[in-house]
Coordinates of C-alpha atoms in Angstrom, one line a residue:
M1128 CA 5.9 15.5 -1.5
S1129 CA 2.4 15.8 -2.7
S1130 CA 1.3 18.4 -5.2
M1131 CA -1.9 18.8 -3.3
D1132 CA -2.4 21.4 -0.6
S1133 CA -3.0 19.5 2.7
T1134 CA -5.7 21.8 3.8
A1135 CA -8.2 21.9 0.9
G1136 CA -7.2 19.2 -1.5
V1137 CA -6.4 21.8 -4.1
P1138 CA -3.3 21.8 -6.3
S1139 CA -0.5 23.9 -4.7
R1140 CA 0.5 27.2 -6.1
S1141 CA 3.8 25.8 -7.3
R1142 CA 2.0 23.2 -9.4
E1143 CA -0.2 25.9 -11.0
R1144 CA 2.9 28.0 -11.8
S1145 CA 4.6 25.0 -13.2
M1146 CA 1.7 24.3 -15.5
A1147 CA 1.5 27.9 -16.6
H1148 CA 5.2 27.9 -17.3
G1149 CA 4.8 24.8 -19.4
W1150 CA 2.2 26.5 -21.5
V1151 CA 4.5 29.5 -22.0
V1152 CA 7.2 27.1 -23.2
F1153 CA 4.6 25.4 -25.5
A1154 CA 3.7 28.8 -26.9
G1155 CA 7.4 29.8 -27.4
V1156 CA 8.1 26.5 -29.3
M1157 CA 5.0 27.0 -31.4
L1158 CA 6.1 30.5 -32.3
L1159 CA 9.5 29.2 -33.3
V1160 CA 7.8 26.5 -35.5
I1161 CA 5.2 28.9 -37.1
G1162 CA 7.8 31.6 -37.5
G1163 CA 10.2 29.2 -39.2
L1164 CA 7.5 28.0 -41.5
D1165 CA 6.4 31.5 -42.3
F1166 CA 10.0 32.5 -43.0
F1167 CA 10.5 29.7 -45.6
Y1168 CA 7.0 30.2 -47.1
G1169 CA 7.9 33.9 -47.5
L1170 CA 11.3 33.1 -48.9
A1171 CA 9.7 30.7 -51.5
A1172 CA 7.3 33.5 -52.5
V1173 CA 10.2 36.0 -53.0
L1174 CA 12.3 33.5 -55.0
N1175 CA 9.4 32.3 -57.1
N1176 CA 7.3 35.4 -57.2
E1177 CA 4.9 34.7 -60.1
V1178 CA 2.0 32.4 -59.3
V1179 CA -0.6 31.1 -61.8
I1180 CA -4.0 30.7 -60.3
V1181 CA -6.6 28.8 -62.4
G1182 CA -10.2 29.5 -61.3
G1183 CA -13.7 29.8 -62.6
H1184 CA -12.9 33.1 -64.2
G1185 CA -9.9 32.0 -66.2
V1186 CA -6.2 32.2 -65.5
V1187 CA -4.7 34.9 -63.3
I1188 CA -0.9 35.5 -63.0
A1189 CA -0.2 37.2 -59.7
D1190 CA 3.1 38.7 -58.4
I1191 CA 3.4 37.8 -54.7
T1192 CA 6.8 39.5 -54.0
T1193 CA 5.3 42.0 -51.5
W1194 CA 3.4 39.3 -49.7
G1195 CA 6.5 37.2 -49.6
W1196 CA 8.6 39.9 -48.0
I1197 CA 5.9 40.6 -45.4
T1198 CA 5.6 36.9 -44.5
L1199 CA 9.4 36.5 -44.4
I1200 CA 9.7 39.5 -42.0
L1201 CA 6.8 38.2 -39.9
G1202 CA 8.5 34.8 -39.7
V1203 CA 11.7 36.4 -38.4
V1204 CA 9.7 38.5 -35.8
L1205 CA 7.8 35.3 -34.7
V1206 CA 11.1 33.4 -34.2
L1207 CA 12.5 36.3 -32.2
T1208 CA 9.4 36.6 -30.1
G1209 CA 9.4 32.8 -29.5
A1210 CA 13.0 33.0 -28.3
G1211 CA 12.0 35.9 -26.0
L1212 CA 9.2 33.8 -24.6
L1213 CA 11.6 30.9 -23.9
G1214 CA 13.9 33.4 -22.3
G1215 CA 11.1 34.5 -19.9
Y1216 CA 10.7 38.2 -21.1
T1217 CA 7.4 39.7 -20.2
A1218 CA 7.4 42.0 -23.2
A1219 CA 7.7 38.9 -25.4
R1220 CA 4.2 37.8 -24.2
W1221 CA 2.7 41.1 -25.2
S1222 CA 4.4 41.1 -28.6
A1223 CA 3.6 37.3 -29.1
V1224 CA -0.1 37.9 -28.7
F1225 CA 0.0 40.8 -31.2
V1226 CA 2.3 39.2 -33.7
I1227 CA 0.6 35.8 -33.8
A1228 CA -2.8 37.5 -34.2
V1229 CA -1.4 39.4 -37.2
G1230 CA 0.0 36.2 -38.6
A1231 CA -3.4 34.5 -38.3
I1232 CA -5.1 37.4 -40.0
L1233 CA -2.5 37.4 -42.8
A1234 CA -3.2 33.7 -43.4
L1235 CA -6.9 34.2 -44.0
P1236 CA -6.8 35.5 -47.6
W1237 CA -5.0 32.3 -48.7
F1238 CA -7.9 30.1 -47.6
P1239 CA -9.2 29.5 -51.2
A1240 CA -5.8 28.5 -52.4
A1241 CA -4.6 26.5 -49.4
P1242 CA -7.5 25.7 -47.0
L1243 CA -5.7 23.1 -44.9
W1244 CA -2.7 25.3 -44.4
T1245 CA -4.8 28.2 -43.4
I1246 CA -6.9 26.2 -41.0
L1247 CA -3.7 24.8 -39.4
I1248 CA -2.1 28.2 -39.0
V1249 CA -5.2 29.9 -37.6
T1250 CA -5.9 27.0 -35.2
L1251 CA -2.3 27.0 -33.9
S1252 CA -2.4 30.7 -33.5
V1253 CA -5.6 30.7 -31.5
I1254 CA -4.3 28.0 -29.2
V1255 CA -1.1 29.9 -28.6
I1256 CA -3.0 33.2 -28.0
Y1257 CA -5.3 31.4 -25.6
Q1258 CA -2.5 29.8 -23.6
L1259 CA -0.6 33.1 -23.3
C1260 CA -3.6 35.0 -22.1
A1261 CA -5.4 32.4 -20.0
H1262 CA -2.4 31.9 -17.6
W1263 CA -1.0 35.4 -17.7
E1264 CA -0.8 36.0 -13.9
E1265 CA 0.4 32.5 -13.1
A1266 CA 3.6 32.4 -15.1

């Protein structure tokens, strides 16, 4: 069977639904990965809560326990949301868009300390949000 509609040469509806479902699976797996990384990043911040930052204005010792707990909890929520997406729950799409946007925003203050990590997280977050929103009706 061809995936093209015989009347107009346009991909059939089932092909579009399959592609949209593939993007939802991609978004779910990315949420699992990003959530797992956030969980371990937050856990590391809670266990090693004092950070020494050397900059142009001297040495600053910062306590990042609160940030660690927030990141750890966000990681758990991201993993649960990713599992919900893979399970096909519609509510998981709404919460995924919200939670991944919050995760991207929370990564921005760390740009001076870890620019590549921040760019990676924000880029992956934008890709996931786009794929969840662009194919909303098709999946």
